[in-house]
């Protein structure tokens, strides 16, 4: 089905195009584009025109079979201030080289070594929760995933420094999200209050991370087996060279963003759905009793915790943390019957596909059971892609799923969570990742 190229159902302006509608609700905007125009649609945000792609075969071409024809760029370049030339944002030979170095260390067997730390961090932090205590769940989950990433990435345990890193990440997330959605982005050289805060947070992260790398290079004989050590010891098999300090810094920041924020937000959404579905909670409890019998979950339990995984897969369908990404054509090419010229930008969101009745029955309902019987293997490749696809798929997907299964089980075995009385419906806010707007306030009852 060929799509119209003029989304006239929205108010557009000569200067902003569809920017207002996009900023108000990018998920709704993308879904309406899909519903109105089918396979693809052309729209404008300020001076920049985009093609939104919704057809699975076209998406497969863009992200898999013709991935070399596109670069990761566009409005999302703002993330580069944090991640630099890490795997998420690098292009060309540099991206290929970094993936050759990093990917062999992110196999399922490598990742399982960090399961014990995931469980211990979670158990230690929730040990301080009191019975029938009101808690800000999103903030608590951030603390847990932050602690896990700090310890698995570089074995760091300085509480004051961890608090500094956490504060810097919060500033960068908020400001970068605002800049991505703005029509005009002032350069950091212009000393506005926002830019000063932004620059200071980026400098602080650089000072801490480069300091950790320098200390590790000086004391390599005492290297712990964390991800930093793994990366420092990894080489490109084509020339036996390793990563520079800058490359290490960029990959660490990329992993921190992916493993900390996206994981915490996905878990927050998962708990939000489970709290509204006692039947789902009961099935989880039955599985945890049968598989774990009160013990902390480990890597050896992962495959048996099938329903726990399904709860998370369904959460990622309804609330994909990576809700939007972009590509720029580096050469003239075609996606299906859409001819793109060099420099054309495309926008990709899994959300309209995840919410399509063509692929998911009753798509607006939370139904973890839909992922039974290998549903993902039966879907078109790009009908469900919470971790991306092709050479730019998330290499940390095994880490993320293991981490989320463990955290969900550790908390769920120990506490019964309920929304505080009168809690309004939790709605998504499109920041760097898809976050619960205003957080989720709960009462934690010890089981």
Short mmCIF file of C-alpha atoms in Angstrom, two decimals:
data_model
loop_
_atom_site.label_atom_id
_atom_site.label_comp_id
_atom_site.label_asym_id
_atom_site.label_seq_id
_atom_site.Cartn_x
_atom_site.Cartn_y
_atom_site.Cartn_z
CA UNK A 1 0.00 0.00 0.00
CA UNK A 2 1.40 3.36 -1.03
CA UNK A 3 0.99 6.20 1.42
CA UNK A 4 0.08 9.83 1.05
CA UNK A 5 2.90 12.31 1.60
CA UNK A 6 0.80 15.11 3.10
CA UNK A 7 -0.46 14.50 6.65
CA UNK A 8 -3.20 17.15 6.46
CA UNK A 9 -5.15 15.90 9.47
CA UNK A 10 -2.84 17.83 11.82
CA UNK A 11 -2.42 21.51 12.24
CA UNK A 12 0.77 22.46 10.52
CA UNK A 13 2.54 25.79 10.41
CA UNK A 14 4.79 27.29 7.80
CA UNK A 15 7.73 27.40 10.21
CA UNK A 16 7.19 24.41 12.47
CA UNK A 17 5.42 21.95 10.18
CA UNK A 18 4.06 19.15 12.43
CA UNK A 19 6.42 19.99 15.29
CA UNK A 20 3.69 20.93 17.78
CA UNK A 21 1.76 17.68 17.34
CA UNK A 22 4.98 15.68 17.49
CA UNK A 23 6.15 17.38 20.68
CA UNK A 24 2.78 17.00 22.39
CA UNK A 25 2.65 13.22 21.90
CA UNK A 26 5.13 11.54 19.55
CA UNK A 27 3.56 8.10 20.11
CA UNK A 28 0.09 9.29 19.12
CA UNK A 29 1.57 11.27 16.23
CA UNK A 30 3.35 8.22 14.80
CA UNK A 31 0.29 5.98 15.27
CA UNK A 32 -1.94 8.45 13.46
CA UNK A 33 0.53 8.71 10.61
CA UNK A 34 0.47 4.94 10.30
CA UNK A 35 -3.32 4.68 10.51
CA UNK A 36 -3.84 7.47 7.99
CA UNK A 37 -1.10 6.77 5.47
CA UNK A 38 -0.19 3.11 5.67
CA UNK A 39 3.32 2.02 4.74
CA UNK A 40 5.03 5.39 5.00
CA UNK A 41 4.35 9.11 5.28
CA UNK A 42 6.32 12.29 4.72
CA UNK A 43 6.14 15.07 7.30
CA UNK A 44 8.14 18.05 8.48
CA UNK A 45 9.48 19.08 11.89
CA UNK A 46 10.70 22.64 11.57
CA UNK A 47 13.10 22.83 8.63
CA UNK A 48 13.70 19.07 8.54
CA UNK A 49 11.56 16.69 6.48
CA UNK A 50 11.25 13.01 7.42
CA UNK A 51 9.77 9.83 6.07
CA UNK A 52 8.09 7.69 8.74
CA UNK A 53 8.34 3.99 7.80
CA UNK A 54 5.75 1.49 9.06
CA UNK A 55 5.85 -1.50 6.73
CA UNK A 56 7.84 -4.49 8.10
CA UNK A 57 9.58 -5.37 4.82
CA UNK A 58 10.59 -1.72 4.30
CA UNK A 59 11.85 -1.55 7.89
CA UNK A 60 13.81 -4.75 7.33
CA UNK A 61 15.50 -3.14 4.34
CA UNK A 62 16.31 0.04 6.29
CA UNK A 63 17.65 -1.72 9.39
CA UNK A 64 18.97 -5.04 8.11
CA UNK A 65 19.48 -5.78 4.43
CA UNK A 66 20.30 -2.21 3.35
CA UNK A 67 21.64 -0.97 6.68
CA UNK A 68 24.92 0.07 5.06
CA UNK A 69 23.04 2.66 2.99
CA UNK A 70 22.03 4.57 6.14
CA UNK A 71 23.75 6.38 8.97
CA UNK A 72 22.44 6.90 12.48
CA UNK A 73 21.93 10.66 12.56
CA UNK A 74 19.43 13.47 12.43
CA UNK A 75 17.70 15.05 15.41
CA UNK A 76 19.00 12.27 17.67
CA UNK A 77 22.59 13.50 17.34
CA UNK A 78 22.01 15.31 20.64
CA UNK A 79 22.53 11.96 22.39
CA UNK A 80 26.11 12.02 21.10
CA UNK A 81 27.03 14.59 23.72
CA UNK A 82 26.64 11.77 26.23
CA UNK A 83 27.48 8.62 24.28
CA UNK A 84 30.04 10.09 21.89
CA UNK A 85 30.98 7.57 19.21
CA UNK A 86 29.64 4.58 21.13
CA UNK A 87 27.80 1.82 19.31
CA UNK A 88 24.44 3.57 19.47
CA UNK A 89 25.52 6.66 17.53
CA UNK A 90 28.73 5.85 15.60
CA UNK A 91 28.69 5.21 11.87
CA UNK A 92 30.65 3.53 9.10
CA UNK A 93 33.93 1.76 9.74
CA UNK A 94 34.18 3.05 13.31
CA UNK A 95 30.82 1.46 14.16
CA UNK A 96 31.82 -1.79 12.46
CA UNK A 97 35.14 -1.87 14.30
CA UNK A 98 33.57 -1.18 17.71
CA UNK A 99 30.96 -3.87 17.16
CA UNK A 100 33.69 -6.38 16.20
CA UNK A 101 35.45 -5.59 19.48
CA UNK A 102 32.44 -5.43 21.79
CA UNK A 103 29.90 -7.95 20.47
CA UNK A 104 31.90 -11.13 21.21
CA UNK A 105 31.84 -10.15 24.90
CA UNK A 106 28.06 -9.79 25.00
CA UNK A 107 27.03 -13.37 24.40
CA UNK A 108 24.50 -14.94 26.75
CA UNK A 109 27.22 -16.99 28.48
CA UNK A 110 29.39 -13.91 29.14
CA UNK A 111 26.45 -11.94 30.52
CA UNK A 112 25.34 -14.67 32.93
CA UNK A 113 28.43 -14.02 35.03
CA UNK A 114 26.84 -10.76 36.24
CA UNK A 115 23.57 -12.31 37.44
CA UNK A 116 24.71 -12.69 41.06
CA UNK A 117 25.58 -8.99 41.28
CA UNK A 118 22.19 -8.06 39.83
CA UNK A 119 20.39 -10.07 42.50
CA UNK A 120 22.63 -8.90 45.36
CA UNK A 121 22.31 -5.22 44.46
CA UNK A 122 18.53 -5.49 44.31
CA UNK A 123 18.27 -7.47 47.55
CA UNK A 124 20.58 -5.10 49.43
CA UNK A 125 18.69 -1.97 48.39
CA UNK A 126 15.17 -3.24 49.08
CA UNK A 127 16.29 -4.54 52.49
CA UNK A 128 15.89 -0.92 53.63
CA UNK A 129 12.25 -0.73 52.54
CA UNK A 130 9.78 -0.67 55.45
CA UNK A 131 6.47 -2.51 55.58
CA UNK A 132 3.46 -0.48 54.34
CA UNK A 133 5.74 2.37 53.30
CA UNK A 134 4.94 4.80 50.51
CA UNK A 135 7.67 4.82 47.89
CA UNK A 136 8.44 6.50 44.57
CA UNK A 137 8.87 3.33 42.55
CA UNK A 138 10.56 4.85 39.51
CA UNK A 139 13.22 6.48 41.68
CA UNK A 140 13.79 3.22 43.59
CA UNK A 141 14.24 1.28 40.37
CA UNK A 142 16.69 3.90 39.13
CA UNK A 143 18.76 3.38 42.27
CA UNK A 144 18.77 -0.38 41.75
CA UNK A 145 19.69 -0.34 38.06
CA UNK A 146 22.22 2.43 38.68
CA UNK A 147 23.91 0.37 41.39
CA UNK A 148 23.98 -2.70 39.14
CA UNK A 149 25.49 -0.81 36.22
CA UNK A 150 28.10 0.96 38.36
CA UNK A 151 29.25 -2.34 39.85
CA UNK A 152 29.11 -4.50 36.73
CA UNK A 153 30.66 -1.83 34.50
CA UNK A 154 33.54 -0.73 36.69
CA UNK A 155 33.17 -2.27 40.18
CA UNK A 156 32.50 1.15 41.65
CA UNK A 157 31.19 1.49 45.19
CA UNK A 158 31.86 5.11 46.26
CA UNK A 159 28.40 6.29 47.30
CA UNK A 160 29.21 9.99 47.01
CA UNK A 161 30.59 9.55 43.50
CA UNK A 162 27.64 7.40 42.48
CA UNK A 163 25.31 10.17 43.63
CA UNK A 164 27.26 12.68 41.53
CA UNK A 165 26.99 10.45 38.46
CA UNK A 166 23.28 9.92 39.06
CA UNK A 167 22.60 13.65 39.36
CA UNK A 168 24.59 14.34 36.18
CA UNK A 169 22.65 11.69 34.27
CA UNK A 170 19.34 13.18 35.42
CA UNK A 171 20.35 16.63 34.14
CA UNK A 172 21.59 15.29 30.81
CA UNK A 173 18.44 13.22 30.25
CA UNK A 174 16.10 16.11 30.92
CA UNK A 175 18.00 18.73 28.92
CA UNK A 176 18.85 16.47 25.96
CA UNK A 177 15.17 15.49 25.67
CA UNK A 178 14.15 19.14 25.58
CA UNK A 179 16.76 19.94 22.93
CA UNK A 180 15.77 17.01 20.69
CA UNK A 181 12.18 18.26 20.61
CA UNK A 182 13.06 21.92 20.10
CA UNK A 183 12.84 23.74 16.79
CA UNK A 184 15.97 25.76 17.60
CA UNK A 185 18.87 24.31 19.59
CA UNK A 186 21.28 26.85 20.99
CA UNK A 187 24.95 25.75 20.84
CA UNK A 188 26.55 24.91 24.18
CA UNK A 189 28.88 27.87 23.65
CA UNK A 190 25.96 30.20 24.43
CA UNK A 191 25.98 30.34 28.25
CA UNK A 192 22.30 30.02 29.03
CA UNK A 193 21.37 28.58 32.42
CA UNK A 194 20.35 25.32 30.75
CA UNK A 195 23.56 25.09 28.73
CA UNK A 196 25.72 25.75 31.79
CA UNK A 197 23.99 22.94 33.70
CA UNK A 198 24.28 20.65 30.67
CA UNK A 199 27.99 21.34 30.11
CA UNK A 200 28.79 20.94 33.81
CA UNK A 201 27.06 17.55 33.96
CA UNK A 202 28.94 16.33 30.87
CA UNK A 203 32.28 17.55 32.29
CA UNK A 204 31.64 15.80 35.60
CA UNK A 205 30.90 12.48 33.90
CA UNK A 206 34.04 12.79 31.79
CA UNK A 207 36.20 13.54 34.83
CA UNK A 208 34.87 10.52 36.73
CA UNK A 209 34.94 8.01 33.88
CA UNK A 210 38.33 9.03 32.48
CA UNK A 211 39.65 8.90 36.05
CA UNK A 212 38.40 5.34 36.47
CA UNK A 213 39.96 4.31 33.15
CA UNK A 214 43.31 5.93 34.03
CA UNK A 215 43.40 4.25 37.44
CA UNK A 216 42.57 0.90 35.85
CA UNK A 217 45.37 1.20 33.27
CA UNK A 218 47.86 1.89 36.07
CA UNK A 219 46.74 -1.12 38.11
CA UNK A 220 46.01 -3.75 35.52
CA UNK A 221 47.41 -6.54 37.65
CA UNK A 222 44.50 -6.03 40.07
CA UNK A 223 41.76 -5.84 37.43
CA UNK A 224 38.35 -7.02 38.65
CA UNK A 225 36.26 -8.98 36.18
CA UNK A 226 33.87 -6.16 35.34
CA UNK A 227 32.78 -4.93 31.91
CA UNK A 228 35.45 -2.23 31.84
CA UNK A 229 38.15 -4.86 32.24
CA UNK A 230 36.53 -6.99 29.56
CA UNK A 231 36.46 -4.04 27.16
CA UNK A 232 40.04 -3.05 27.97
CA UNK A 233 41.18 -6.57 27.16
CA UNK A 234 39.20 -6.86 23.93
CA UNK A 235 40.75 -6.37 20.51
CA UNK A 236 39.69 -6.09 16.91
CA UNK A 237 40.52 -9.50 15.48
CA UNK A 238 41.39 -7.95 12.11
CA UNK A 239 44.40 -5.98 13.43
CA UNK A 240 44.70 -6.93 17.14
CA UNK A 241 44.23 -3.31 18.29
CA UNK A 242 42.19 -2.34 21.31
CA UNK A 243 40.18 0.72 22.28
CA UNK A 244 41.51 4.16 23.17
CA UNK A 245 40.48 5.85 26.42
CA UNK A 246 37.97 7.95 24.46
CA UNK A 247 36.43 4.87 22.85
CA UNK A 248 36.23 3.15 26.22
CA UNK A 249 34.55 6.22 27.70
CA UNK A 250 31.99 6.35 24.87
CA UNK A 251 31.10 2.67 25.14
CA UNK A 252 30.78 2.88 28.93
CA UNK A 253 28.42 5.86 28.66
CA UNK A 254 26.41 4.08 25.96
CA UNK A 255 26.07 1.00 28.16
CA UNK A 256 25.23 3.11 31.19
CA UNK A 257 22.43 4.89 29.35
CA UNK A 258 21.06 1.65 27.88
CA UNK A 259 21.48 -0.51 30.99
CA UNK A 260 20.40 2.01 33.60
CA UNK A 261 17.62 4.22 32.33
CA UNK A 262 15.86 1.98 29.82
CA UNK A 263 15.86 -0.94 32.26
CA UNK A 264 14.46 1.12 35.13
CA UNK A 265 11.69 2.60 33.00
CA UNK A 266 10.70 -0.77 31.54
CA UNK A 267 10.51 -2.27 35.03
CA UNK A 268 8.42 0.67 36.25
CA UNK A 269 5.95 0.04 33.44
CA UNK A 270 5.96 -3.70 34.19
CA UNK A 271 5.09 -3.14 37.85
CA UNK A 272 2.42 -0.62 36.83
CA UNK A 273 0.74 -3.22 34.62
CA UNK A 274 1.10 -6.03 37.18
CA UNK A 275 -0.39 -3.89 39.98
CA UNK A 276 -3.52 -3.47 37.84
CA UNK A 277 -3.75 -7.20 37.09
CA UNK A 278 -4.02 -9.45 40.20
CA UNK A 279 -4.31 -12.49 37.93
CA UNK A 280 -0.92 -11.72 36.36
CA UNK A 281 0.61 -11.15 39.78
CA UNK A 282 -0.72 -14.50 40.99
CA UNK A 283 0.83 -16.32 38.01
CA UNK A 284 4.15 -14.63 38.71
CA UNK A 285 4.05 -15.66 42.36
CA UNK A 286 3.28 -19.25 41.41
CA UNK A 287 6.20 -19.33 38.99
CA UNK A 288 8.61 -17.81 41.52
CA UNK A 289 7.54 -20.28 44.21
CA UNK A 290 7.95 -23.22 41.87
CA UNK A 291 11.28 -22.15 40.36
CA UNK A 292 12.94 -20.18 43.18
CA UNK A 293 11.25 -21.32 46.41
CA UNK A 294 12.30 -18.08 48.12
CA UNK A 295 15.89 -18.09 46.84
CA UNK A 296 17.52 -15.24 44.94
CA UNK A 297 17.23 -15.78 41.19
CA UNK A 298 20.39 -16.53 39.22
CA UNK A 299 21.37 -17.08 35.62
CA UNK A 300 20.53 -20.78 36.01
CA UNK A 301 16.86 -19.88 36.64
CA UNK A 302 16.39 -17.58 33.66
CA UNK A 303 15.03 -20.12 31.16
CA UNK A 304 12.59 -21.49 33.71
CA UNK A 305 11.14 -18.05 34.49
CA UNK A 306 9.16 -18.05 31.25
CA UNK A 307 6.10 -16.15 32.46
CA UNK A 308 8.32 -13.49 34.06
CA UNK A 309 9.99 -13.05 30.68
CA UNK A 310 6.59 -12.84 28.97
CA UNK A 311 5.49 -10.07 31.34
CA UNK A 312 8.55 -8.09 30.27
CA UNK A 313 8.15 -8.85 26.55
CA UNK A 314 4.55 -7.63 26.75
CA UNK A 315 5.65 -4.53 28.65
CA UNK A 316 8.21 -3.80 25.94
CA UNK A 317 5.49 -4.18 23.33
CA UNK A 318 3.21 -1.61 24.98
CA UNK A 319 5.94 0.68 26.29
CA UNK A 320 9.10 0.25 24.18
CA UNK A 321 11.84 2.20 25.92
CA UNK A 322 13.54 2.88 22.59
CA UNK A 323 10.37 4.34 21.12
CA UNK A 324 11.99 6.34 18.31
CA UNK A 325 15.12 6.31 16.20
CA UNK A 326 16.30 7.84 12.96
CA UNK A 327 18.44 7.14 9.93
CA UNK A 328 19.84 9.29 7.12
CA UNK A 329 20.34 7.92 3.62
CA UNK A 330 24.03 8.06 2.65
CA UNK A 331 23.30 7.13 -0.97
CA UNK A 332 20.28 7.14 -3.27
CA UNK A 333 18.32 4.00 -2.45
CA UNK A 334 14.85 2.49 -2.31
CA UNK A 335 12.74 1.06 0.50
CA UNK A 336 9.96 -0.88 -1.17
CA UNK A 337 8.49 1.57 -3.69
CA UNK A 338 9.80 4.61 -1.79
CA UNK A 339 12.75 6.23 -3.59
CA UNK A 340 15.10 8.04 -1.21
CA UNK A 341 17.80 10.49 -2.17
CA UNK A 342 21.12 10.88 -0.41
CA UNK A 343 20.50 13.00 2.68
CA UNK A 344 16.84 12.04 3.15
CA UNK A 345 15.95 11.29 6.76
CA UNK A 346 13.68 8.50 7.96
CA UNK A 347 12.07 8.08 11.36
CA UNK A 348 11.39 4.66 12.83
CA UNK A 349 9.21 3.77 15.81
CA UNK A 350 8.33 0.25 16.94
CA UNK A 351 5.23 1.56 18.73
CA UNK A 352 2.77 1.75 15.77
CA UNK A 353 3.75 -1.81 14.76
CA UNK A 354 3.47 -3.07 18.35
CA UNK A 355 -0.04 -1.58 18.56
CA UNK A 356 -1.24 -2.91 15.21
CA UNK A 357 -4.14 -5.43 15.22
CA UNK A 358 -2.56 -6.87 12.08
CA UNK A 359 0.10 -8.48 14.29
CA UNK A 360 -1.34 -8.47 17.84
CA UNK A 361 -4.87 -9.42 18.78
CA UNK A 362 -6.49 -6.87 21.10
CA UNK A 363 -3.27 -4.81 20.98
CA UNK A 364 -4.18 -2.29 23.70
CA UNK A 365 -4.60 -5.00 26.35
CA UNK A 366 -1.80 -6.24 28.61
CA UNK A 367 -1.68 -9.97 27.90
CA UNK A 368 1.66 -11.64 28.71
CA UNK A 369 0.26 -14.98 27.58
CA UNK A 370 0.35 -13.82 23.97
CA UNK A 371 4.11 -14.50 23.99
CA UNK A 372 3.62 -18.19 24.76
CA UNK A 373 4.49 -20.74 22.11
CA UNK A 374 7.27 -18.72 20.45
CA UNK A 375 5.07 -15.88 19.21
CA UNK A 376 8.10 -13.80 18.22
CA UNK A 377 9.26 -16.46 15.77
CA UNK A 378 5.87 -16.37 14.04
CA UNK A 379 5.75 -12.59 13.54
CA UNK A 380 7.26 -10.75 10.57
CA UNK A 381 10.81 -9.74 11.50
CA UNK A 382 10.02 -6.05 12.01
CA UNK A 383 6.54 -6.31 13.54
CA UNK A 384 8.12 -6.47 17.01
CA UNK A 385 11.55 -4.96 17.62
CA UNK A 386 11.96 -3.52 21.13
CA UNK A 387 15.75 -3.93 20.90
CA UNK A 388 16.12 -2.82 17.28
CA UNK A 389 17.36 -5.08 14.51
CA UNK A 390 20.26 -5.68 12.17
CA UNK A 391 23.80 -4.39 12.75
CA UNK A 392 22.45 -1.69 15.06
CA UNK A 393 20.40 -3.98 17.28
CA UNK A 394 21.09 -3.63 20.98
CA UNK A 395 24.01 -5.91 21.83
CA UNK A 396 22.99 -5.66 25.50
CA UNK A 397 19.56 -7.24 25.04
CA UNK A 398 20.57 -10.42 26.92
CA UNK A 399 22.01 -8.32 29.75
CA UNK A 400 18.84 -6.20 29.91
CA UNK A 401 16.44 -9.13 29.93
CA UNK A 402 18.44 -11.03 32.56
CA UNK A 403 18.65 -7.91 34.71
CA UNK A 404 14.92 -7.17 34.45
CA UNK A 405 13.86 -10.77 35.17
CA UNK A 406 16.08 -10.84 38.26
CA UNK A 407 14.95 -7.45 39.61
CA UNK A 408 11.27 -8.21 39.04
CA UNK A 409 11.57 -11.55 40.84
CA UNK A 410 13.65 -10.27 43.77
CA UNK A 411 11.26 -7.38 44.48
CA UNK A 412 8.12 -9.37 43.74
CA UNK A 413 9.04 -12.20 46.09
CA UNK A 414 9.66 -9.77 48.95
CA UNK A 415 7.02 -7.07 48.50
CA UNK A 416 3.48 -6.64 47.29
CA UNK A 417 3.28 -3.28 45.56
CA UNK A 418 0.09 -1.26 45.19
CA UNK A 419 -0.58 2.20 43.77
CA UNK A 420 -1.19 4.74 46.52
CA UNK A 421 -4.84 5.61 47.03
CA UNK A 422 -6.12 7.95 44.36
CA UNK A 423 -3.09 7.51 42.10
CA UNK A 424 -3.89 8.93 38.65
CA UNK A 425 -3.40 6.75 35.58
CA UNK A 426 0.27 6.56 34.65
CA UNK A 427 0.92 8.03 31.21
CA UNK A 428 4.09 7.92 29.10
CA UNK A 429 6.43 10.86 28.68
CA UNK A 430 8.74 10.72 25.69
CA UNK A 431 12.18 11.69 26.99
CA UNK A 432 15.38 9.95 25.86
CA UNK A 433 13.46 6.82 26.75
CA UNK A 434 9.74 6.27 27.36
CA UNK A 435 9.25 7.17 31.01
CA UNK A 436 6.23 7.18 33.36
CA UNK A 437 5.29 10.86 33.60
CA UNK A 438 5.53 12.08 37.17
CA UNK A 439 6.74 8.72 38.42
CA UNK A 440 4.75 5.92 40.08
CA UNK A 441 3.93 6.16 43.80
CA UNK A 442 3.27 2.88 45.54
CA UNK A 443 2.73 1.30 48.94
CA UNK A 444 5.18 -1.56 49.55
CA UNK A 445 3.77 -4.35 51.73
CA UNK A 446 6.26 -6.96 52.90
CA UNK A 447 5.10 -10.48 51.98
#
